[in-house]
mmCIF file of C-alpha atoms in Angstrom:
data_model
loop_
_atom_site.group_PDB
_atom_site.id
_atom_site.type_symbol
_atom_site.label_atom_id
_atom_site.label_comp_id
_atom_site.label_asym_id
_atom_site.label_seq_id
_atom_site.Cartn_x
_atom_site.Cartn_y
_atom_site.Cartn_z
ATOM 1 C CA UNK T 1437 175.976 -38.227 -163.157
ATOM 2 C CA UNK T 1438 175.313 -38.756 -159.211
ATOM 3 C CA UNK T 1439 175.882 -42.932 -159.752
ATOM 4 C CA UNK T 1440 177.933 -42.299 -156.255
ATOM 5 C CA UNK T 1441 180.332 -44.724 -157.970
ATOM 6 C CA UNK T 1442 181.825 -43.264 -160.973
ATOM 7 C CA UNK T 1443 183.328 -39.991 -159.627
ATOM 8 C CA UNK T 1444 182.470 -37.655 -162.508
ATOM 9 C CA UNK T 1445 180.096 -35.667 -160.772
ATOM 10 C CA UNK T 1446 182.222 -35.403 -157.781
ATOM 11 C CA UNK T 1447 185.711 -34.246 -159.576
ATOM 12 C CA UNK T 1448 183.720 -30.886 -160.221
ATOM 13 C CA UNK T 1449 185.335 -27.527 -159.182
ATOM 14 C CA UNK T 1450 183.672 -27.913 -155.337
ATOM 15 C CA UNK T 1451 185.518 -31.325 -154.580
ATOM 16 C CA UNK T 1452 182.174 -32.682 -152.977
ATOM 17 C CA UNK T 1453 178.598 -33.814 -154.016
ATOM 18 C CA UNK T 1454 176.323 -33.811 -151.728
ATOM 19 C CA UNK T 1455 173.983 -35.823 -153.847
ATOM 20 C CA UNK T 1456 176.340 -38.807 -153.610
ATOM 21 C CA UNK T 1457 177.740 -38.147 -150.291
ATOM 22 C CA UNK T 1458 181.415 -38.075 -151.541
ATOM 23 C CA UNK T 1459 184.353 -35.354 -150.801
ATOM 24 C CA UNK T 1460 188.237 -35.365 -151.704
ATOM 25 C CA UNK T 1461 190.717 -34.093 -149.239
ATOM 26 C CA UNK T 1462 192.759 -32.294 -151.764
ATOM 27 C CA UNK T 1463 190.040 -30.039 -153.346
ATOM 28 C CA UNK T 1464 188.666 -29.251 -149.742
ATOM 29 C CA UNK T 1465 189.384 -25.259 -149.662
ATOM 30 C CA UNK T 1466 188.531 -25.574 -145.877
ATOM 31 C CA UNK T 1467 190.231 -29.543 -145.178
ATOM 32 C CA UNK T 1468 188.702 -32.141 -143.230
ATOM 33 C CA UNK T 1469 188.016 -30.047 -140.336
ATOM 34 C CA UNK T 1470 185.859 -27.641 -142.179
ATOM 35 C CA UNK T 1471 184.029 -30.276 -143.799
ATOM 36 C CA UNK T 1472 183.082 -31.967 -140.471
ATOM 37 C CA UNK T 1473 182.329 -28.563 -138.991
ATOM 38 C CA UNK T 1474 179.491 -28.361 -142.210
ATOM 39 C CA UNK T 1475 178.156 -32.200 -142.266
ATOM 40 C CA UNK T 1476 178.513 -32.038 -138.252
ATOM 41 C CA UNK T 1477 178.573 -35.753 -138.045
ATOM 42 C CA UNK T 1478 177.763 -38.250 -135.183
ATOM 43 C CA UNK T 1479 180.409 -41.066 -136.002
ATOM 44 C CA UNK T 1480 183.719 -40.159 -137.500
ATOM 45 C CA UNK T 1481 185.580 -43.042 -139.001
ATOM 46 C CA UNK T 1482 189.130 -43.052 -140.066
ATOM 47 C CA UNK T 1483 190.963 -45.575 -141.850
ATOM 48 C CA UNK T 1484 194.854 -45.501 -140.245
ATOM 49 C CA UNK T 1485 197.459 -46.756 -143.084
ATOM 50 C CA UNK T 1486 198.400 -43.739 -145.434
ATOM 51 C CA UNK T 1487 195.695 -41.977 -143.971
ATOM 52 C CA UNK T 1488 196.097 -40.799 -140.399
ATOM 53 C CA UNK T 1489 199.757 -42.548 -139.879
ATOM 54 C CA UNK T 1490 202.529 -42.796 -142.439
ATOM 55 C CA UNK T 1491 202.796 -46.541 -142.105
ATOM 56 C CA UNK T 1492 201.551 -48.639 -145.289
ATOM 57 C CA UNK T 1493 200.285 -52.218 -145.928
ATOM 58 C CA UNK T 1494 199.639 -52.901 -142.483
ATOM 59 C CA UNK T 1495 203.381 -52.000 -141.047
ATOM 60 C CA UNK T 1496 202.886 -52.056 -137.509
ATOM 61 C CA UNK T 1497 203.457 -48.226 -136.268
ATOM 62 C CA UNK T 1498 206.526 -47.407 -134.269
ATOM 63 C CA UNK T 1499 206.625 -44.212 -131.443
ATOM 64 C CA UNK T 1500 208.733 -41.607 -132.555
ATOM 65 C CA UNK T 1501 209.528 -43.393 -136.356
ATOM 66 C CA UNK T 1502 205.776 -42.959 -137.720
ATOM 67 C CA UNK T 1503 204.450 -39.831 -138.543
ATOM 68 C CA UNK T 1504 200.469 -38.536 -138.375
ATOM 69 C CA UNK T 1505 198.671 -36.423 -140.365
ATOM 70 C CA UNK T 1506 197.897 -33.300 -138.375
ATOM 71 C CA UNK T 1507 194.638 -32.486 -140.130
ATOM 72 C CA UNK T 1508 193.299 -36.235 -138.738
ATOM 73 C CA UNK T 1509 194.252 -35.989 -135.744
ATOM 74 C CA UNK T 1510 192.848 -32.448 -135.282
ATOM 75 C CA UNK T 1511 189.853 -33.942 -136.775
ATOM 76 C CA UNK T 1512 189.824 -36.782 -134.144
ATOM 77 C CA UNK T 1513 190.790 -34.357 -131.435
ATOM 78 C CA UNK T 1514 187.273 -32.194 -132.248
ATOM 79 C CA UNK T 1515 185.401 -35.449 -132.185
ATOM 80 C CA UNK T 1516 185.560 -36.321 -128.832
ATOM 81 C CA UNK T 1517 182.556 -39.391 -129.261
ATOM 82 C CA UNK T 1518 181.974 -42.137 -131.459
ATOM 83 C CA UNK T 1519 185.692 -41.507 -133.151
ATOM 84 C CA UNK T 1520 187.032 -44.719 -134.503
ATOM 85 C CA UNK T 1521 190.029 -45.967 -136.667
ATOM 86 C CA UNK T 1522 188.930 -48.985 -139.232
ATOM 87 C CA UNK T 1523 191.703 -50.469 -140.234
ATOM 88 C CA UNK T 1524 192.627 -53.446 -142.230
ATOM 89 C CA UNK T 1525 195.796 -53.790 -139.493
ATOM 90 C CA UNK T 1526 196.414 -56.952 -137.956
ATOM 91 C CA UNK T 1527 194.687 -57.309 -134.834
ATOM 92 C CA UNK T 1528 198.033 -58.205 -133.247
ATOM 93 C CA UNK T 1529 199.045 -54.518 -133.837
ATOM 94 C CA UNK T 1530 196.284 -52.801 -132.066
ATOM 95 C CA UNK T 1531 198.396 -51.929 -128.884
ATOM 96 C CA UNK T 1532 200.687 -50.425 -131.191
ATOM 97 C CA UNK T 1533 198.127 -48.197 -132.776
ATOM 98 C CA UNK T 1534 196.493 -47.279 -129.567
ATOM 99 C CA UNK T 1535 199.916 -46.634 -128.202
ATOM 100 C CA UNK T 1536 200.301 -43.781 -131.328
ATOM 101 C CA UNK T 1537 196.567 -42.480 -130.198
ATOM 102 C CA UNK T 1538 197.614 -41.950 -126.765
ATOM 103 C CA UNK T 1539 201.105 -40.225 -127.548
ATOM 104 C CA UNK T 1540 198.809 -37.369 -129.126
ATOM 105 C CA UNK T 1541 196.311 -37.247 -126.916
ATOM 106 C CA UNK T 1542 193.664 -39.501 -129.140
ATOM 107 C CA UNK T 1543 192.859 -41.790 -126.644
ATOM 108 C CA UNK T 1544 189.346 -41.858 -126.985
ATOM 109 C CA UNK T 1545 189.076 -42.980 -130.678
ATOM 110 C CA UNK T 1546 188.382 -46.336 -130.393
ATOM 111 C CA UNK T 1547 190.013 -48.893 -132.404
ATOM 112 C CA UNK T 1548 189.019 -52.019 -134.557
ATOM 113 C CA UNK T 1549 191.914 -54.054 -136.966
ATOM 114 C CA UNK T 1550 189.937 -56.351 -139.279
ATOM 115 C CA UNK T 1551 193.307 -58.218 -140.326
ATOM 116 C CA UNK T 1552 194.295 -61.855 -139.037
ATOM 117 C CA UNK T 1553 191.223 -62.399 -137.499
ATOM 118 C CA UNK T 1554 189.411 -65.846 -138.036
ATOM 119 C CA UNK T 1555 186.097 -63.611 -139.512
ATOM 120 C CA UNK T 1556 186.559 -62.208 -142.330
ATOM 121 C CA UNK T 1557 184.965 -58.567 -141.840
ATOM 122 C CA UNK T 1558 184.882 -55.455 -143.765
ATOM 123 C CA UNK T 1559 185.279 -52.032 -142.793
ATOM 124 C CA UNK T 1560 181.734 -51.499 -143.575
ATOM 125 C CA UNK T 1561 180.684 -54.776 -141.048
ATOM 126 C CA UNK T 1562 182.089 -52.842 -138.544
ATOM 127 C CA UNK T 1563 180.982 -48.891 -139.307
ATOM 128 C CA UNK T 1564 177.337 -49.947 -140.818
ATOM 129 C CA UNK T 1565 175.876 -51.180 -137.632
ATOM 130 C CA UNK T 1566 177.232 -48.399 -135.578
ATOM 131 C CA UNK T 1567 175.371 -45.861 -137.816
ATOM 132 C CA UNK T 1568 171.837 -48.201 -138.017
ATOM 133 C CA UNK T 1569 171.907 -48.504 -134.144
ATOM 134 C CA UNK T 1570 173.040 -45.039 -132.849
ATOM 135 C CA UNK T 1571 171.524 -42.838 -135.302
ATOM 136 C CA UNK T 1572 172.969 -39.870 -136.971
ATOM 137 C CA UNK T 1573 175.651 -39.440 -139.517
ATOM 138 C CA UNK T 1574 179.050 -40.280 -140.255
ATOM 139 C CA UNK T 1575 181.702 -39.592 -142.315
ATOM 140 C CA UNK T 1576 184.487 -42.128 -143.431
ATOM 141 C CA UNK T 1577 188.079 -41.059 -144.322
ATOM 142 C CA UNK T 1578 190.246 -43.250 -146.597
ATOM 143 C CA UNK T 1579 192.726 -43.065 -149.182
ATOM 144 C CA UNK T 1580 191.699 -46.346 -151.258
ATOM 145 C CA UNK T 1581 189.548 -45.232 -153.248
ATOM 146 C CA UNK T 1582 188.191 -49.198 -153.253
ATOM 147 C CA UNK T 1583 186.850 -48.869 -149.541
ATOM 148 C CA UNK T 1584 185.135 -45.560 -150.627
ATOM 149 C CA UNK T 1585 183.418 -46.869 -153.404
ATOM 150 C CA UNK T 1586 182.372 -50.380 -151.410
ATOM 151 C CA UNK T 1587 178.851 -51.280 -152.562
ATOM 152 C CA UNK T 1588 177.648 -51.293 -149.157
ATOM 153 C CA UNK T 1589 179.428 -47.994 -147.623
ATOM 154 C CA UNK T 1590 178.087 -46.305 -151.398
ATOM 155 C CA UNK T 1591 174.645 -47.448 -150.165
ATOM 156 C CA UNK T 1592 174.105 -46.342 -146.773
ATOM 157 C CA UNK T 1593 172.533 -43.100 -147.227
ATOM 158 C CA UNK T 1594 174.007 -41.677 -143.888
ATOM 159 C CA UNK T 1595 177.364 -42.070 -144.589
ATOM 160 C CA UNK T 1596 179.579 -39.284 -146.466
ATOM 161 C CA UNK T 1597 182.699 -40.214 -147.883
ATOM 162 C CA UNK T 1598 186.214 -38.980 -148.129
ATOM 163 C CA UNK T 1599 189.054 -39.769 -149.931
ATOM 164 C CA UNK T 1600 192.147 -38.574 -148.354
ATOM 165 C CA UNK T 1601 195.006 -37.902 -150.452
ATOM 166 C CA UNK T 1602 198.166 -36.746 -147.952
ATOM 167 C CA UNK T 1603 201.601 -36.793 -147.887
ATOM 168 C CA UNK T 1604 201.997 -34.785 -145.059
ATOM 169 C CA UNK T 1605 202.973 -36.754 -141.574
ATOM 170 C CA UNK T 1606 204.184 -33.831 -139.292
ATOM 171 C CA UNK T 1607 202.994 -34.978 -136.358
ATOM 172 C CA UNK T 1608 205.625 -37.305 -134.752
ATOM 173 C CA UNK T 1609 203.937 -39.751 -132.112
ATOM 174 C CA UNK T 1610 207.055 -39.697 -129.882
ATOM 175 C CA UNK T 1611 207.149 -35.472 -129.810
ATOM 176 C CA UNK T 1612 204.224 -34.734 -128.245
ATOM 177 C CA UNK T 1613 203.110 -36.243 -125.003
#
């Protein structure tokens, strides 16, 4: 056990190990908010397709058609510093995204969309060097369970991992304003 890849040790009854810095949504008796409440981390990072908004394979959000999940963007609302959406997006649709942010009030997370950019970067290019130059911890919310086992984001030892499993998009972007 504790390989922080193979997820047998972290399947147990608790939903989390600690040892390999990993956590699932769905067995979280207290959700994402009492988990960041616990780990108290410096950066929180949030992937956005099929985990904060409804769209999926880099659909370029629409106000008032896309749902968000309201346990992300409470988590993002508590977070008020270093919040950020990683996102394989298209850089064309950041607007859109930080269009959504700002219908709910999330205009402080910051936003970075690897896709159709001449660089090919990862999400952990982008949330690595954040966490080796300010310090602290973070915790990284996805629901591909390939970005949460990446060989680099499974190796930085300050980094705690979740992966989101939702179906729930309540939160309407064009409802609240």
């Amino acid at each position: 056990p504790h390989q922080a890849q193979c997820l047998q040790c972290e399947r147990g009854a608790v939903g989390s190990c600690s040892i390999c810095r990993i956590h699932f949504s769905q067995d979280l008796e207290e959700g994402v908010a009492g988990l960041l409440q616990e780990l108290q981390p410096d950066f929180l990072f949030v992937d956005w397709d099929r985990t904060l908004c409804e769209t999926k394979s880099g659909c370029s959000p629409v106000l008032g058609k896309h749902g968000l999940n309201p346990e992300v963007a409470a988590a993002l609302a508590m977070h008020p510093r270093n919040a950020w959406i990683v996102t394989r997006q298209n850089v064309s649709n950041k607007g859109a995204i930080e269009a959504c942010l700002a219908a709910v009030a999330l205009e402080h997370v910051q936003v970075w969309c690897l896709g159709g950019g001449a660089q090919r970067r990862t999400k952990a290019d982008v949330m690595l060097p954040l966490l080796d130059k300010g310090g602290g911890t973070g915790v990284f919310l996805d629901d591909d369970i390939r970005e949460v086992l990446g060989t680099q984001i499974v190796a930085h030892e300050r980094l705690h991992r979740v992966l989101f499993v939702s179906d729930s998009w309540e939160l309407k972007t064009a409802s609240v304003k």
